[in-house]
Amino acid sequence: MTITDEASAENLSDSATHIDCARKFKKLKQIARIGDGGLQQVAGSKRRAEDDIEEIFPPETATRILSIPVNADGVDKLQWIWNKRKQYDVSTGYTIAYNFYHVPTAQLSPLLQNQVIWKQIWGLKIQTKLQIFLWRAIHERLPVMHVIHRRFENTLPLCLRCRVEDETITHCLHRCGPAAATWNALFPTETVARNGSPDFATWWMQVITKNQGTETLVRIVIICWELWKARNREVFEGKKMTVEEITEVVARYC
């Protein structure tokens, strides 16, 4: 027998098994019917449905069928298993939807699981859009060219402004264009580091561990926000902002 013949024989065997199971299930339906919560005996039948299952199906299959937990009382109903009330709510629904598209918290780096970061961010007295911006920066979700390149490999990670380095978030907000000069004008190097951090999350952790106070943290977030806006204005509108213009806008916030 050739390999092809063996495969055909195996397929025929599987088909015969499926047909046999279908016939057995049809016979079972003639003896018992599915009710609200379990198998019920049809009027006139003197046998238990369990006996018929054990007779019709192989022992292993019958055992698996009979081990299914069913409640013979009451009417079947849908239940939401993700909370104690067994009813859908927005909170657990959001959590499930979020987990479809995000890495579970337990699989994130220890840095991103650090609750100190998030308590400080959501506790800052700043606009919600700035908090969300900071959250996106820490999670590497700002659409700089380096992030876009990871999702669409046909794009180049090169910075569209300086065309010297890959445009990472730290490159965009710390070194490129007017960024470095803006930080030098507003903060000394020992207060806010410029280089050396591999990613924004590490840099932000260094910032908050210096215990610089809430006002300083707010000002740092505002500077990052304005540098991001200046970057977008230059990339998409071709309008460059000077260091003086950026620092003037920052001063209005503070």
mmCIF file of C-alpha atoms in Angstrom, residues 36-240:
data_model
loop_
_atom_site.group_PDB
_atom_site.id
_atom_site.type_symbol
_atom_site.label_atom_id
_atom_site.label_comp_id
_atom_site.label_asym_id
_atom_site.label_seq_id
_atom_site.Cartn_x
_atom_site.Cartn_y
_atom_site.Cartn_z
ATOM 1 C CA ASP A 36 -33.642 23.012 30.131
ATOM 2 C CA GLY A 37 -30.514 21.973 31.921
ATOM 3 C CA GLY A 38 -30.117 18.283 31.105
ATOM 4 C CA LEU A 39 -31.294 15.123 29.377
ATOM 5 C CA GLN A 40 -34.952 14.287 29.891
ATOM 6 C CA GLN A 41 -36.671 11.011 29.243
ATOM 7 C CA VAL A 42 -39.229 10.982 26.409
ATOM 8 C CA ALA A 43 -42.688 9.828 27.449
ATOM 9 C CA GLY A 44 -43.120 6.089 27.011
ATOM 10 C CA SER A 45 -39.437 5.259 27.382
ATOM 11 C CA LYS A 46 -38.607 2.910 30.236
ATOM 12 C CA ARG A 47 -34.849 3.427 30.102
ATOM 13 C CA ARG A 48 -32.698 6.131 31.604
ATOM 14 C CA ALA A 49 -30.893 8.457 29.191
ATOM 15 C CA GLU A 50 -27.644 7.627 31.007
ATOM 16 C CA ASP A 51 -28.089 3.936 30.183
ATOM 17 C CA ASP A 52 -28.629 4.724 26.523
ATOM 18 C CA ILE A 53 -25.520 6.909 26.399
ATOM 19 C CA GLU A 54 -23.433 4.125 27.922
ATOM 20 C CA GLU A 55 -24.856 1.626 25.427
ATOM 21 C CA ILE A 56 -24.518 3.765 22.302
ATOM 22 C CA PHE A 57 -21.095 5.383 22.864
ATOM 23 C CA PRO A 58 -17.691 3.899 23.681
ATOM 24 C CA PRO A 59 -16.907 3.862 27.442
ATOM 25 C CA GLU A 60 -14.455 6.784 27.288
ATOM 26 C CA THR A 61 -16.854 8.955 25.272
ATOM 27 C CA ALA A 62 -19.817 8.020 27.466
ATOM 28 C CA THR A 63 -17.854 8.909 30.607
ATOM 29 C CA ARG A 64 -16.933 12.315 29.181
ATOM 30 C CA ILE A 65 -20.543 13.022 28.187
ATOM 31 C CA LEU A 66 -21.916 12.027 31.589
ATOM 32 C CA SER A 67 -19.251 14.063 33.424
ATOM 33 C CA ILE A 68 -20.575 17.314 31.947
ATOM 34 C CA PRO A 69 -22.073 19.247 34.899
ATOM 35 C CA VAL A 70 -25.699 20.110 34.190
ATOM 36 C CA ASN A 71 -28.465 21.468 36.361
ATOM 37 C CA ALA A 72 -31.772 19.724 35.787
ATOM 38 C CA ASP A 73 -33.720 22.417 37.660
ATOM 39 C CA GLY A 74 -34.659 25.830 36.332
ATOM 40 C CA VAL A 75 -34.256 27.428 32.936
ATOM 41 C CA ASP A 76 -30.917 27.822 31.157
ATOM 42 C CA LYS A 77 -29.601 31.396 31.118
ATOM 43 C CA LEU A 78 -26.495 33.312 30.159
ATOM 44 C CA GLN A 79 -24.117 34.411 32.925
ATOM 45 C CA TRP A 80 -21.146 36.783 32.923
ATOM 46 C CA ILE A 81 -18.405 34.881 34.734
ATOM 47 C CA TRP A 82 -16.034 37.829 35.228
ATOM 48 C CA ASN A 83 -17.687 39.353 38.295
ATOM 49 C CA LYS A 84 -19.585 38.209 41.388
ATOM 50 C CA ARG A 85 -22.959 39.509 40.180
ATOM 51 C CA LYS A 86 -22.746 37.318 37.059
ATOM 52 C CA GLN A 87 -23.968 40.276 35.003
ATOM 53 C CA TYR A 88 -22.057 42.266 32.399
ATOM 54 C CA ASP A 89 -20.512 45.564 33.499
ATOM 55 C CA VAL A 90 -18.391 48.097 31.639
ATOM 56 C CA SER A 91 -15.379 47.693 33.924
ATOM 57 C CA THR A 92 -14.798 43.976 33.310
ATOM 58 C CA GLY A 93 -15.855 44.353 29.668
ATOM 59 C CA TYR A 94 -13.173 47.007 29.171
ATOM 60 C CA THR A 95 -10.567 44.802 30.863
ATOM 61 C CA ILE A 96 -11.303 41.903 28.519
ATOM 62 C CA ALA A 97 -11.314 44.132 25.424
ATOM 63 C CA TYR A 98 -8.055 45.771 26.559
ATOM 64 C CA ASN A 99 -6.353 42.392 26.965
ATOM 65 C CA PHE A 100 -7.225 41.469 23.378
ATOM 66 C CA TYR A 101 -4.877 44.174 22.094
ATOM 67 C CA HIS A 102 -2.346 44.680 24.894
ATOM 68 C CA VAL A 103 0.264 42.621 26.648
ATOM 69 C CA PRO A 104 -1.060 41.394 30.039
ATOM 70 C CA THR A 105 0.260 43.446 32.948
ATOM 71 C CA ALA A 106 2.025 40.405 34.407
ATOM 72 C CA GLN A 107 4.113 40.130 31.223
ATOM 73 C CA LEU A 108 5.249 43.761 31.210
ATOM 74 C CA SER A 109 8.719 44.727 32.343
ATOM 75 C CA PRO A 110 9.122 45.295 36.112
ATOM 76 C CA LEU A 111 9.602 48.989 35.355
ATOM 77 C CA LEU A 112 6.151 49.299 33.763
ATOM 78 C CA GLN A 113 4.589 47.304 36.603
ATOM 79 C CA ASN A 114 5.948 49.790 39.125
ATOM 80 C CA GLN A 115 2.877 51.408 40.688
ATOM 81 C CA VAL A 116 4.887 54.451 41.793
ATOM 82 C CA ILE A 117 5.061 55.621 38.170
ATOM 83 C CA TRP A 118 1.331 55.427 37.573
ATOM 84 C CA LYS A 119 0.275 56.880 40.916
ATOM 85 C CA GLN A 120 2.425 59.928 40.264
ATOM 86 C CA ILE A 121 1.179 60.357 36.698
ATOM 87 C CA TRP A 122 -2.532 60.158 37.526
ATOM 88 C CA GLY A 123 -1.977 62.260 40.634
ATOM 89 C CA LEU A 124 -0.383 65.200 38.794
ATOM 90 C CA LYS A 125 -2.550 68.315 38.575
ATOM 91 C CA ILE A 126 -2.388 68.570 34.802
ATOM 92 C CA GLN A 127 -4.813 68.194 31.926
ATOM 93 C CA THR A 128 -5.913 64.671 31.090
ATOM 94 C CA LYS A 129 -4.426 64.952 27.594
ATOM 95 C CA LEU A 130 -0.994 65.504 29.155
ATOM 96 C CA GLN A 131 -1.391 62.464 31.396
ATOM 97 C CA ILE A 132 -2.376 60.337 28.394
ATOM 98 C CA PHE A 133 0.561 61.743 26.418
ATOM 99 C CA LEU A 134 2.942 60.760 29.219
ATOM 100 C CA TRP A 135 1.372 57.297 29.456
ATOM 101 C CA ARG A 136 1.886 56.794 25.715
ATOM 102 C CA ALA A 137 5.490 57.976 25.890
ATOM 103 C CA ILE A 138 6.314 55.578 28.735
ATOM 104 C CA HIS A 139 4.687 52.687 26.849
ATOM 105 C CA GLU A 140 6.563 53.604 23.634
ATOM 106 C CA ARG A 141 3.272 54.422 21.891
ATOM 107 C CA LEU A 142 4.070 57.863 20.480
ATOM 108 C CA PRO A 143 4.162 57.614 16.656
ATOM 109 C CA VAL A 144 7.810 58.530 16.142
ATOM 110 C CA MET A 145 9.531 56.982 13.126
ATOM 111 C CA HIS A 146 11.253 54.278 15.179
ATOM 112 C CA VAL A 147 7.891 53.027 16.500
ATOM 113 C CA ILE A 148 6.263 53.269 13.060
ATOM 114 C CA HIS A 149 9.140 51.286 11.539
ATOM 115 C CA ARG A 150 8.568 48.430 13.996
ATOM 116 C CA ARG A 151 4.993 48.101 12.735
ATOM 117 C CA PHE A 152 5.589 48.911 9.077
ATOM 118 C CA GLU A 153 9.019 47.708 8.006
ATOM 119 C CA ASN A 154 8.835 49.461 4.639
ATOM 120 C CA THR A 155 9.196 52.812 6.449
ATOM 121 C CA LEU A 156 12.547 54.173 7.590
ATOM 122 C CA PRO A 157 13.215 54.792 11.306
ATOM 123 C CA LEU A 158 15.348 57.840 10.454
ATOM 124 C CA CYS A 159 14.351 61.141 12.030
ATOM 125 C CA LEU A 160 12.602 63.343 9.469
ATOM 126 C CA ARG A 161 14.098 66.509 10.971
ATOM 127 C CA CYS A 162 17.807 65.900 11.494
ATOM 128 C CA ARG A 163 18.127 62.786 9.278
ATOM 129 C CA VAL A 164 21.087 61.716 11.408
ATOM 130 C CA GLU A 165 19.668 59.323 14.020
ATOM 131 C CA ASP A 166 16.686 57.020 14.306
ATOM 132 C CA GLU A 167 13.763 58.952 15.718
ATOM 133 C CA THR A 168 13.144 57.273 19.065
ATOM 134 C CA ILE A 169 11.021 59.008 21.681
ATOM 135 C CA THR A 170 14.076 60.041 23.676
ATOM 136 C CA HIS A 171 15.748 61.360 20.512
ATOM 137 C CA CYS A 172 12.651 63.376 19.668
ATOM 138 C CA LEU A 173 12.067 64.836 23.144
ATOM 139 C CA HIS A 174 15.655 65.199 24.374
ATOM 140 C CA ARG A 175 18.142 65.730 21.573
ATOM 141 C CA CYS A 176 16.677 66.624 18.196
ATOM 142 C CA GLY A 177 15.871 70.073 16.870
ATOM 143 C CA PRO A 178 15.303 72.637 19.625
ATOM 144 C CA ALA A 179 14.865 69.932 22.308
ATOM 145 C CA ALA A 180 18.396 69.952 23.749
ATOM 146 C CA ALA A 181 18.585 73.763 23.764
ATOM 147 C CA THR A 182 15.157 73.991 25.426
ATOM 148 C CA TRP A 183 16.181 71.669 28.255
ATOM 149 C CA ASN A 184 19.454 73.559 28.703
ATOM 150 C CA ALA A 185 17.535 76.807 28.972
ATOM 151 C CA LEU A 186 14.999 75.534 31.519
ATOM 152 C CA PHE A 187 16.773 72.837 33.567
ATOM 153 C CA PRO A 188 20.387 72.156 34.547
ATOM 154 C CA THR A 189 21.798 68.785 33.496
ATOM 155 C CA GLU A 190 22.022 67.502 37.079
ATOM 156 C CA THR A 191 18.269 68.010 37.514
ATOM 157 C CA VAL A 192 17.060 66.404 34.280
ATOM 158 C CA ALA A 193 19.410 64.030 32.449
ATOM 159 C CA ARG A 194 19.626 64.437 28.670
ATOM 160 C CA ASN A 195 21.389 61.287 27.482
ATOM 161 C CA GLY A 196 22.155 57.792 28.667
ATOM 162 C CA SER A 197 18.589 56.480 29.016
ATOM 163 C CA PRO A 198 17.765 53.683 26.560
ATOM 164 C CA ASP A 199 14.059 54.481 26.590
ATOM 165 C CA PHE A 200 11.624 57.076 27.875
ATOM 166 C CA ALA A 201 10.313 54.884 30.710
ATOM 167 C CA THR A 202 13.803 54.520 32.189
ATOM 168 C CA TRP A 203 14.382 58.251 31.839
ATOM 169 C CA TRP A 204 11.088 59.084 33.553
ATOM 170 C CA MET A 205 11.895 56.713 36.415
ATOM 171 C CA GLN A 206 15.191 58.540 36.897
ATOM 172 C CA VAL A 207 13.304 61.828 36.989
ATOM 173 C CA ILE A 208 10.769 60.813 39.643
ATOM 174 C CA THR A 209 13.312 59.057 41.890
ATOM 175 C CA LYS A 210 15.082 62.382 42.432
ATOM 176 C CA ASN A 211 12.103 63.582 44.511
ATOM 177 C CA GLN A 212 12.025 66.941 42.800
ATOM 178 C CA GLY A 213 8.505 67.849 43.871
ATOM 179 C CA THR A 214 5.178 67.946 42.071
ATOM 180 C CA GLU A 215 5.675 71.388 40.504
ATOM 181 C CA THR A 216 8.944 70.314 38.899
ATOM 182 C CA LEU A 217 7.368 67.124 37.523
ATOM 183 C CA VAL A 218 4.479 69.113 36.055
ATOM 184 C CA ARG A 219 6.914 71.467 34.362
ATOM 185 C CA ILE A 220 8.899 68.559 32.917
ATOM 186 C CA VAL A 221 5.728 67.013 31.468
ATOM 187 C CA ILE A 222 4.726 70.346 29.922
ATOM 188 C CA ILE A 223 8.150 70.732 28.300
ATOM 189 C CA CYS A 224 7.894 67.231 26.790
ATOM 190 C CA TRP A 225 4.390 68.044 25.548
ATOM 191 C CA GLU A 226 5.444 71.296 23.889
ATOM 192 C CA LEU A 227 8.489 69.655 22.314
ATOM 193 C CA TRP A 228 6.198 66.971 20.887
ATOM 194 C CA LYS A 229 3.844 69.610 19.478
ATOM 195 C CA ALA A 230 6.812 71.476 17.991
ATOM 196 C CA ARG A 231 8.008 68.266 16.356
ATOM 197 C CA ASN A 232 4.593 67.606 14.787
ATOM 198 C CA ARG A 233 4.294 71.187 13.569
ATOM 199 C CA GLU A 234 7.670 70.945 11.849
ATOM 200 C CA VAL A 235 7.077 67.477 10.345
ATOM 201 C CA PHE A 236 3.512 68.010 9.137
ATOM 202 C CA GLU A 237 3.339 71.768 8.521
ATOM 203 C CA GLY A 238 6.962 72.635 7.814
ATOM 204 C CA LYS A 239 6.950 75.295 10.565
ATOM 205 C CA LYS A 240 9.965 75.358 12.867
#
